[in-house]
CSV table of C-alpha atoms and ligand atoms in Angstrom, one decimal:
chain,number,residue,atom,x,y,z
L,6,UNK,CA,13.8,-20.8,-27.0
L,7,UNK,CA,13.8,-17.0,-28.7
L,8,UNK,CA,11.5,-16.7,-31.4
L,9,UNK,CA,9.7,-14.2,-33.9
L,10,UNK,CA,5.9,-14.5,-34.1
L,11,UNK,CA,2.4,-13.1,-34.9
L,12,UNK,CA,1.0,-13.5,-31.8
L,13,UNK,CA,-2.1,-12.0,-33.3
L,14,UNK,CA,-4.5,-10.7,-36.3
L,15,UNK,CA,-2.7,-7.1,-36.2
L,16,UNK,CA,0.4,-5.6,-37.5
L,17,UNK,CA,3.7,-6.1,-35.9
L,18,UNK,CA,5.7,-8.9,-34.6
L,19,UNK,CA,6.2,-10.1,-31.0
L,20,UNK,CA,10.0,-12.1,-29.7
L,21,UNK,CA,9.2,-14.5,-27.3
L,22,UNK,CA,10.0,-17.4,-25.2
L,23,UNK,CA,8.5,-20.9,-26.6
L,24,UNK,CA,9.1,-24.6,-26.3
L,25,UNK,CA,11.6,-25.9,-28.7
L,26,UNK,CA,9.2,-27.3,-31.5
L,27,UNK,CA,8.7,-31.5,-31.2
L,28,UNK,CA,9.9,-33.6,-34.7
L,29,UNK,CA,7.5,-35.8,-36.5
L,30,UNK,CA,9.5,-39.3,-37.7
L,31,UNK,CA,10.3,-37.8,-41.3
L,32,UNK,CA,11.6,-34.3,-39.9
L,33,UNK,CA,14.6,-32.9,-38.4
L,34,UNK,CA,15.6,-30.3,-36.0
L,35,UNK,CA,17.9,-27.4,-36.7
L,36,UNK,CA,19.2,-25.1,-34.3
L,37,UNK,CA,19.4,-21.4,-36.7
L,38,UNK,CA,22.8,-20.1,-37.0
L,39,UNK,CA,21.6,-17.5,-39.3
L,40,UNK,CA,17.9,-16.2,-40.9
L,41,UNK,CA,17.4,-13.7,-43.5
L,42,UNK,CA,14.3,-11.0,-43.8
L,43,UNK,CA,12.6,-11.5,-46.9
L,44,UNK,CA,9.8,-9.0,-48.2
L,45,UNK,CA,7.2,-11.9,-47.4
L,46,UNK,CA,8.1,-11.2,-43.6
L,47,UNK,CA,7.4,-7.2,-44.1
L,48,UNK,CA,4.0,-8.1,-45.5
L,49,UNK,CA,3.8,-10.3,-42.6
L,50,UNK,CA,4.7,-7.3,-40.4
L,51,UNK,CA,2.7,-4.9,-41.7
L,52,UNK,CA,-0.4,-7.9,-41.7
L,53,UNK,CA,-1.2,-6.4,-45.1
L,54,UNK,CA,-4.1,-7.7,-47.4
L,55,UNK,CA,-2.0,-10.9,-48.3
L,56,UNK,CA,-1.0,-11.7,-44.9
L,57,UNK,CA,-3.9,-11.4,-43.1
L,58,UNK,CA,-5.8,-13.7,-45.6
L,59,UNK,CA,-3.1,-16.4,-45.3
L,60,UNK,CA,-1.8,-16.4,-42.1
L,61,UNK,CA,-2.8,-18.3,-39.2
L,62,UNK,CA,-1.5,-16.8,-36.1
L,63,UNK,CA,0.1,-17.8,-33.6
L,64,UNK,CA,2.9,-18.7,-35.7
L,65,UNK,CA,6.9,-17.9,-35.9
L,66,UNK,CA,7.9,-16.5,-39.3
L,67,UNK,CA,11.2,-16.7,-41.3
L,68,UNK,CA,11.8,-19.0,-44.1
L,69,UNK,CA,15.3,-18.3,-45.1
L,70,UNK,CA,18.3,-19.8,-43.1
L,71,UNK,CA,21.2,-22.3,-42.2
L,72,UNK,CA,21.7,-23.8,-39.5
L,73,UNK,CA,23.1,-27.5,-37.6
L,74,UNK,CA,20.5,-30.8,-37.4
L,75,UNK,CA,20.9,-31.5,-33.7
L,76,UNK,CA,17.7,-34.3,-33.6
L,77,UNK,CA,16.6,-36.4,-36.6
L,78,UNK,CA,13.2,-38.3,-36.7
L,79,UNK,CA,13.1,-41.9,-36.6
L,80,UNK,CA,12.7,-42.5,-40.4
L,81,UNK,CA,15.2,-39.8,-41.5
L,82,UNK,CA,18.0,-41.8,-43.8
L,83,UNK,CA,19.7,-39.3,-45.7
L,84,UNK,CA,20.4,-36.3,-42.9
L,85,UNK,CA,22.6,-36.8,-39.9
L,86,UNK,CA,23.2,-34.9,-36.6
L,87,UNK,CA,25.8,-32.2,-37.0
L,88,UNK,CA,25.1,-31.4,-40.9
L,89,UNK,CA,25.1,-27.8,-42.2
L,90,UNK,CA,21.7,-27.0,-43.5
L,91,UNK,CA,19.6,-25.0,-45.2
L,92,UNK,CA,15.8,-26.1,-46.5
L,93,UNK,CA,13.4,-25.3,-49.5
L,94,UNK,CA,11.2,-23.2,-47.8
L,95,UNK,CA,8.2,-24.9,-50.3
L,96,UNK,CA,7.3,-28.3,-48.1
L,97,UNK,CA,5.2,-29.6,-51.3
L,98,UNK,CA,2.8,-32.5,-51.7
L,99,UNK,CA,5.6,-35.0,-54.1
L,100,UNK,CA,2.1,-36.4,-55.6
L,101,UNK,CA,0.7,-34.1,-57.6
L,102,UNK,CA,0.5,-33.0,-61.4
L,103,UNK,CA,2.8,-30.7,-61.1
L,104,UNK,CA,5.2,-32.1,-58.5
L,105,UNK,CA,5.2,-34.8,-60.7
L,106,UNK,CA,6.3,-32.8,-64.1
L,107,UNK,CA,9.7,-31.2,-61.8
L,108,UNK,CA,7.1,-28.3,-61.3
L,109,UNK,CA,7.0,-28.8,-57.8
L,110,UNK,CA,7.4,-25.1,-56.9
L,111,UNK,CA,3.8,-24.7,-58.6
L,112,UNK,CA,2.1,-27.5,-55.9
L,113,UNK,CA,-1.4,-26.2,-55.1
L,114,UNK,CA,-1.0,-28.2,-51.9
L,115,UNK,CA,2.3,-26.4,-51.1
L,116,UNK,CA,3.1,-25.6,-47.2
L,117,UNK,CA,5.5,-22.5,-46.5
L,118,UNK,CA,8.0,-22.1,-43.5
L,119,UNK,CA,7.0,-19.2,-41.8
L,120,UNK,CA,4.0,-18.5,-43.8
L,121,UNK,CA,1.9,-22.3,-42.9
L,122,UNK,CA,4.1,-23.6,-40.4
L,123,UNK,CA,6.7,-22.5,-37.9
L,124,UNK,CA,9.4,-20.8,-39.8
L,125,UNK,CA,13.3,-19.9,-38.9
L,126,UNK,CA,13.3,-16.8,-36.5
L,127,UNK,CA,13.6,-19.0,-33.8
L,128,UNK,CA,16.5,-20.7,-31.9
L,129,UNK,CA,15.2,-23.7,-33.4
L,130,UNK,CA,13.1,-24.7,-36.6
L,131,UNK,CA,11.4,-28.3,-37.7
L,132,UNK,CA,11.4,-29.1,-41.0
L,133,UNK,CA,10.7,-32.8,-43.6
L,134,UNK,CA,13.6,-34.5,-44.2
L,135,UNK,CA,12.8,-33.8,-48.0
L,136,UNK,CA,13.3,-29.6,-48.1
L,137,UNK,CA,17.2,-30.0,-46.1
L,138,UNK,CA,19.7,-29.1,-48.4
L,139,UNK,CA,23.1,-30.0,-47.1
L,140,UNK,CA,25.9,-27.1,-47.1
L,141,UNK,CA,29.7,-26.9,-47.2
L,142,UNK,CA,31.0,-25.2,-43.9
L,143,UNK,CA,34.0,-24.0,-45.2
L,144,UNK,CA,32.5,-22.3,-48.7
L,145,UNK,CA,29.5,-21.6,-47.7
L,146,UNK,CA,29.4,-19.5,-44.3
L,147,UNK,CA,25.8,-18.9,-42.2
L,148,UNK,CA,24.8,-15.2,-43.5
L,149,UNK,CA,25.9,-16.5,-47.5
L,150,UNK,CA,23.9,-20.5,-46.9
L,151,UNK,CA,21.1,-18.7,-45.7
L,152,UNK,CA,20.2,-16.5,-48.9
L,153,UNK,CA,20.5,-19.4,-50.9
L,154,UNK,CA,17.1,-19.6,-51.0
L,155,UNK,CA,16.3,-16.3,-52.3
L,156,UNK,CA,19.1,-16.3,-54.5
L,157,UNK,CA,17.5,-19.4,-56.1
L,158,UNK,CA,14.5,-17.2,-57.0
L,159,UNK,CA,17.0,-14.9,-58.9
L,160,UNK,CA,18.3,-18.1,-60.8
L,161,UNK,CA,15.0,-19.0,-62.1
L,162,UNK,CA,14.4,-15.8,-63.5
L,163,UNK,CA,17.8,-16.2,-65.7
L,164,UNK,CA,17.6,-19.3,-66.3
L,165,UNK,CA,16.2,-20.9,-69.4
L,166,UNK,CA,17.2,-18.1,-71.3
L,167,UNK,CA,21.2,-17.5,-72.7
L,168,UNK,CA,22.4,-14.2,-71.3
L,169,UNK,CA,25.9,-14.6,-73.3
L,170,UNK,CA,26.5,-11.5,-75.2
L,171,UNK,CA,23.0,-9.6,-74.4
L,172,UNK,CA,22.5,-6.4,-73.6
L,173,UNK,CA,20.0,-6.3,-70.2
L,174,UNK,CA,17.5,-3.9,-68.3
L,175,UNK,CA,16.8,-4.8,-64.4
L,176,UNK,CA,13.7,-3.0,-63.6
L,177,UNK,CA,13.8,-3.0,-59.8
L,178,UNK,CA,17.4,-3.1,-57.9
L,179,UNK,CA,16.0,-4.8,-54.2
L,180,UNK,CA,17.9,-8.0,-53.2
L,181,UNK,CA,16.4,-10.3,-56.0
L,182,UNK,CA,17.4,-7.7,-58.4
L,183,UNK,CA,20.6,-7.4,-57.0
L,184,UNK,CA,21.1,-11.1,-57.2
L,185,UNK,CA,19.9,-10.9,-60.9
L,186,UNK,CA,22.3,-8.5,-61.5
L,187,UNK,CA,25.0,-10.4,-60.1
L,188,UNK,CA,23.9,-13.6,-62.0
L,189,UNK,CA,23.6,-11.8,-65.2
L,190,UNK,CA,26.9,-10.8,-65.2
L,191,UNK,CA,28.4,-14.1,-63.9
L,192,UNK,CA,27.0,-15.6,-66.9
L,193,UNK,CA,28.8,-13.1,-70.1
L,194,UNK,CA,26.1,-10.3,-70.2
L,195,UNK,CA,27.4,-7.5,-72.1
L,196,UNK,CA,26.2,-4.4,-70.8
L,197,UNK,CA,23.3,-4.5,-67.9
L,198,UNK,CA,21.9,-2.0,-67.1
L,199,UNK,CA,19.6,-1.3,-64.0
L,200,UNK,CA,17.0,1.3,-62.5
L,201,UNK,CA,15.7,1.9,-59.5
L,202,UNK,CA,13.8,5.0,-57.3
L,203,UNK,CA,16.2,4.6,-54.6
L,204,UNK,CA,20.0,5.7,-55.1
L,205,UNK,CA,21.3,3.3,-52.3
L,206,UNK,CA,20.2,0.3,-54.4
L,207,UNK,CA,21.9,1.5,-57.3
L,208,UNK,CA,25.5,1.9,-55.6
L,209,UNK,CA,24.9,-1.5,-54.9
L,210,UNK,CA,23.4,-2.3,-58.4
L,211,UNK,CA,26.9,-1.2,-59.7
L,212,UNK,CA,28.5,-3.4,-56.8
L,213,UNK,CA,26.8,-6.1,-58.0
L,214,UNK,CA,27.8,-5.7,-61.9
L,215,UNK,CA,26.0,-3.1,-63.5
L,216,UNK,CA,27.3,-1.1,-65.8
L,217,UNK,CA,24.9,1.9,-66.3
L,218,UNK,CA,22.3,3.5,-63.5
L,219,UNK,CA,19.0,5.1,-64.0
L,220,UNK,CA,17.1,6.9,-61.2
L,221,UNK,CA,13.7,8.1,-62.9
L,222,UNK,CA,12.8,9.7,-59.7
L,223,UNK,CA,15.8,12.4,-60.0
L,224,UNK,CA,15.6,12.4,-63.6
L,225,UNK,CA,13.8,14.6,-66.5
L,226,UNK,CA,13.7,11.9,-69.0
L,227,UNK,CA,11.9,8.9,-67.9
L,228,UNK,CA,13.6,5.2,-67.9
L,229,UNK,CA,12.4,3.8,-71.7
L,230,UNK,CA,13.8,7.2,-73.2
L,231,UNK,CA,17.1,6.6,-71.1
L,232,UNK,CA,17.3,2.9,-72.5
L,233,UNK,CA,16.6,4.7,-76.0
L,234,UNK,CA,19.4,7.1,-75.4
L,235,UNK,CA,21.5,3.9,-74.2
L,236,UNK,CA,20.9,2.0,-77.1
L,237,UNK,CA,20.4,3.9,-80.3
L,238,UNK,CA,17.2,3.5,-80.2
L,239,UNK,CA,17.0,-0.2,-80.7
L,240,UNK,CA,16.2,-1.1,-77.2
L,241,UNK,CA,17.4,-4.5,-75.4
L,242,UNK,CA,17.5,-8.2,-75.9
L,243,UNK,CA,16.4,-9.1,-72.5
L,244,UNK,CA,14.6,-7.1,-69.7
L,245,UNK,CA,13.8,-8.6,-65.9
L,246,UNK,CA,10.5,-6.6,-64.3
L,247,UNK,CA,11.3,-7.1,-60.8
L,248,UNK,CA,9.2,-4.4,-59.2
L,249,UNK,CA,6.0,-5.2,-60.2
L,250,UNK,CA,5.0,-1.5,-60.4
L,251,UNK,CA,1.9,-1.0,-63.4
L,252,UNK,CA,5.0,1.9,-64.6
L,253,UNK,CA,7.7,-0.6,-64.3
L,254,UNK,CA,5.8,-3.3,-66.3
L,255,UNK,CA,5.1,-0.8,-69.0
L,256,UNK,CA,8.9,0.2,-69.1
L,257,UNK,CA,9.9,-3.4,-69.6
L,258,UNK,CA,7.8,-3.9,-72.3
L,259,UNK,CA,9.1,-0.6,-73.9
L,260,UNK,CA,12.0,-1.0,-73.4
L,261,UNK,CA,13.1,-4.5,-74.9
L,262,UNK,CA,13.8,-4.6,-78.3
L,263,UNK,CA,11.9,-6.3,-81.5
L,264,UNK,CA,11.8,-9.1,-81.0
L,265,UNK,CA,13.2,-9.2,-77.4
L,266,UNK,CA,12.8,-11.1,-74.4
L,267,UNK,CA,10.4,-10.2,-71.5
L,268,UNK,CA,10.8,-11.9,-67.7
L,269,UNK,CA,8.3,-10.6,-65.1
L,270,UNK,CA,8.9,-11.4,-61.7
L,271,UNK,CA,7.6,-8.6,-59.9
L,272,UNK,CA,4.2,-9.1,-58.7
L,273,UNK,CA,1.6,-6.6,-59.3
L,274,UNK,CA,-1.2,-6.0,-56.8
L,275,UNK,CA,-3.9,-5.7,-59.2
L,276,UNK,CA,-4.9,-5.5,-62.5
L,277,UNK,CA,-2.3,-3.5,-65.3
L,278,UNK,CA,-3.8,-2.5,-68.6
L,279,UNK,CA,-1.4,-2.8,-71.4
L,280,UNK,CA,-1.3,-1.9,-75.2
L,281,UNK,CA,-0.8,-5.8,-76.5
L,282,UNK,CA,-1.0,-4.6,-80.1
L,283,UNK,CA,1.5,-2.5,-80.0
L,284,UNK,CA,4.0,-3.4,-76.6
L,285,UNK,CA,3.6,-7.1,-77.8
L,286,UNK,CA,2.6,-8.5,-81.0
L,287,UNK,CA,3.7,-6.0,-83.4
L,288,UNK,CA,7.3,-6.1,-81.9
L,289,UNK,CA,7.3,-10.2,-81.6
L,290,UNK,CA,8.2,-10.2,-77.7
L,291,UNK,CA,8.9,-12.9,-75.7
L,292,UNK,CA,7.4,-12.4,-73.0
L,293,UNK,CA,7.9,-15.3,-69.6
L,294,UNK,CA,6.1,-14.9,-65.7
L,295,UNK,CA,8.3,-16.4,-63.4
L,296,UNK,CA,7.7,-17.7,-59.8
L,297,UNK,CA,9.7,-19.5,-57.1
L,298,UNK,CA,12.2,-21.4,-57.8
L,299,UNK,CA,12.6,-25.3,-59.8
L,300,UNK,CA,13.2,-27.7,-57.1
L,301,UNK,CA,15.8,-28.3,-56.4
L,302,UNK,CA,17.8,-27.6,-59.9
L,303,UNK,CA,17.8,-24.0,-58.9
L,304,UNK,CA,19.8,-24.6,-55.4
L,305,UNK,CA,22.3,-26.6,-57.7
L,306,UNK,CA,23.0,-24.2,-59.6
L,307,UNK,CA,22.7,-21.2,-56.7
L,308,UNK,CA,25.8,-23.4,-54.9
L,309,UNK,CA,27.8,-23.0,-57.8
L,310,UNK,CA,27.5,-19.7,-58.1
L,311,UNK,CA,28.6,-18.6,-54.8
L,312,UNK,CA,30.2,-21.4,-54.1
L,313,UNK,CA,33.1,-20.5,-56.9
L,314,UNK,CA,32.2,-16.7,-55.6
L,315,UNK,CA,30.9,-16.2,-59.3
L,316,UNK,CA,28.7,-14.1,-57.6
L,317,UNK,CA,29.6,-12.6,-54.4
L,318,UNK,CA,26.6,-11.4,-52.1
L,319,UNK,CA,28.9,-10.1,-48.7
L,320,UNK,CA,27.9,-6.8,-50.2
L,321,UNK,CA,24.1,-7.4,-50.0
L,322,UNK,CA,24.3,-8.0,-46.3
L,323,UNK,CA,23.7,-4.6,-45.0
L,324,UNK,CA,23.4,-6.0,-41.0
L,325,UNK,CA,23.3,-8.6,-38.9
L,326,UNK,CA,21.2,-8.7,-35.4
L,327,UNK,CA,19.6,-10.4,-33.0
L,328,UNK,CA,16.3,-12.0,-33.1
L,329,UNK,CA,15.1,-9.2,-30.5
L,330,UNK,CA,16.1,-6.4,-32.8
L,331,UNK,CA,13.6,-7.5,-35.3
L,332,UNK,CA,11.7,-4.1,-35.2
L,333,UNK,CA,14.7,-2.1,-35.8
L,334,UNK,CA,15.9,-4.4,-38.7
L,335,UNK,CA,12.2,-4.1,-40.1
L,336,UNK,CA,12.3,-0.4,-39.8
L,337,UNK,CA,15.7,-0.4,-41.4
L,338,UNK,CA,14.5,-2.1,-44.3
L,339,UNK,CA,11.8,-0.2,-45.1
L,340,UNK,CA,13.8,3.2,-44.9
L,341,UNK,CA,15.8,1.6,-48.1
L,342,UNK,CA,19.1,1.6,-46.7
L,343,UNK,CA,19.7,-1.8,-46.3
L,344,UNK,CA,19.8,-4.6,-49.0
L,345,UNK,CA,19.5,-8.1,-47.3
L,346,UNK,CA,19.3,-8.2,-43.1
L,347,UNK,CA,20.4,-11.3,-41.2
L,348,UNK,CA,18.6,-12.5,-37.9
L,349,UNK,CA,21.6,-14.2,-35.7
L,350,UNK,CA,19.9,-16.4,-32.8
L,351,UNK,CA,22.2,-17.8,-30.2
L,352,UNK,CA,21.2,-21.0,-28.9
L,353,UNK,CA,23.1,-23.0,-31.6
L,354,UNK,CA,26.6,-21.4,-30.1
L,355,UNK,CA,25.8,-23.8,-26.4
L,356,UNK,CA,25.5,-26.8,-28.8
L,357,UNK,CA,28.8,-25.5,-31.2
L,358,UNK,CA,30.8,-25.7,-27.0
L,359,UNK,CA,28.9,-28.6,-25.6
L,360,UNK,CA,29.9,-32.0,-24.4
S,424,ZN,ZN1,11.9,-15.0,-49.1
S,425,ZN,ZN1,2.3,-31.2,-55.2
């Protein structure tokens, strides 16, 4: 089979020819009908810092996808040949602490598709029984099931927190921006309002549901004087950092209101220094991290949101290739003109016309 792997400790990716992965008892086997690039697989790409720490090449990458079982391990119960799939890309330990207190997406013994084990740039992938979530063929096609589980990151940030009625910031319009966006406005924000440096991201930011713009790259005023001007000065209730830019962290904290709520999501690389007198305490901010996604709540709640269409992501999908294209969909990701890129192997349409 076709897949996408670090062949070695160096930048880049290499598509090539592999055996078909072998199922332990409790996994299944899923030829991919459709895979997603995530920013984790540029990282991977460029074998930055991160990467090159945690990964242990050879290994395929790609952890978000559908696709059809077409072999089941001998003590799979609940997952059948034929099903429409996707998976938690999270394979966690289900006997921890924190597995056990429905914070499994926090497992310190957590394994990630693509990242620890074989992921879904492949004709085929293996995954546990316990990661498949099942999809609906005819409301859910390939391209839409397989950002489910980035979409699901975009839920957590929102969740636990009642947008009905708020005003919002999104700090940071790339695809789990976007989605928050989307979300946000699916659930009775209302007025969001979103910045970003790149202009591309913001037609789609207004796709998506916002209602006002900011570049601070082609702009005099920076972004918490433009949320000023927005707001009378008062700021807003509830501002998602998705960037994880020292800048962008500031912004958020300036820009939320008294008594206002805070999500970061964005992950800085190091160390941000910040005024907690006056950014936090003295204006009473909430102030949540958020990471991953709650298993699986969030994917019950992503399905009904684009399930219903509440929030619609065909405008995200900026492409969709073949797994052999991966450098060009790389390279057109990091130019900025593309919001979410799907990888569309082949070897599941000789199964769809079989015997
Ligand atoms: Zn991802
Ligand atoms: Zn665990």
């Amino acid at each position: 089979m076709l897949a996408v792997r670090k062949t070695g400790k160096e930048k880049g990716l290499k598509v090539e020819d592999v055996p078909i992965p072998n199922i332990n008892d409790n996994e299944v086997l899923i030829a991919v009908e459709a895979a997603s690039i995530c920013g984790t697989d540029l990282h991977i790409w460029d074998w930055d810092e991160w990467s090159s720490e945690r990964l242990n090449p050879p290994l395929t990458i790609g952890h978000e996808f559908a696709g059809t079982v077409v072999e089941t391990g001998k003590s799979v119960t609940n997952v059948s040949i034929g099903d429409y799939v996707s998976a938690e890309s999270h394979v966690t330990c289900g006997t921890c602490h924190q597995c056990r207190t429905n914070q499994a997406h926090l497992c310190p013994n957590t394994d990630v598709l693509g990242v620890d084990r074989d992921g879904a740039f492949a004709d085929y992938i293996s995954v546990p029984e316990k990661v498949i979530w099942q999809n609906d063929r005819i409301k859910l096609a390939p391209e839409i099931a397989a950002l489910q589980e980035p979409f699901g990151n975009a839920v957590f940030a929102t969740s636990e927190i009642d947008l009905t009625g708020k005003n919002i910031l999104v700090l940071g319009c790339g695809p789990v921006g976007l989605f928050t966006i989307g979300i946000t406005k699916a659930s009775g924000a209302a007025r969001i309002l979103a910045s970003d440096i790149n202009q591309y991201r913001l037609t789609l930011a207004k796709e998506m549901g916002a209602d006002n713009v900011f570049n601070p790259k082609t702009n005099t005023m920076d972004t918490t004087q433009w949320v000023s001007e927005m707001t009378d000065n008062l700021g807003l209730d509830i501002v998602f950092e998705m960037t994880g830019a020292q800048n962008a962290v500031k912004t958020a904290l300036g820009s939320a209101k008294n008594g206002g709520h805070v999500t970061l999501f964005g992950i800085p690389t190091s160390p941000i220094e910040i005024d907690i007198s006056n950014d936090i305490i003295f204006k009473n901010l909430n102030i949540v991290g958020k990471y991953g996604r709650r298993i699986f709540e969030t994917w019950y709640m992503t399905r009904n949101l684009l399930e219903t269409r509440a929030v619609d992501l065909q405008p995200l999908i900026s492409a969709s290739m073949s797994l052999e294209q991966i450098e060009d969909a790389i390279n057109m990701l990091k130019e900025g003109n593309a919001a979410k890129i799907l990888l569309r192997p082949t070897a599941h349409q000789s199964i769809d016309s079989g015997p």
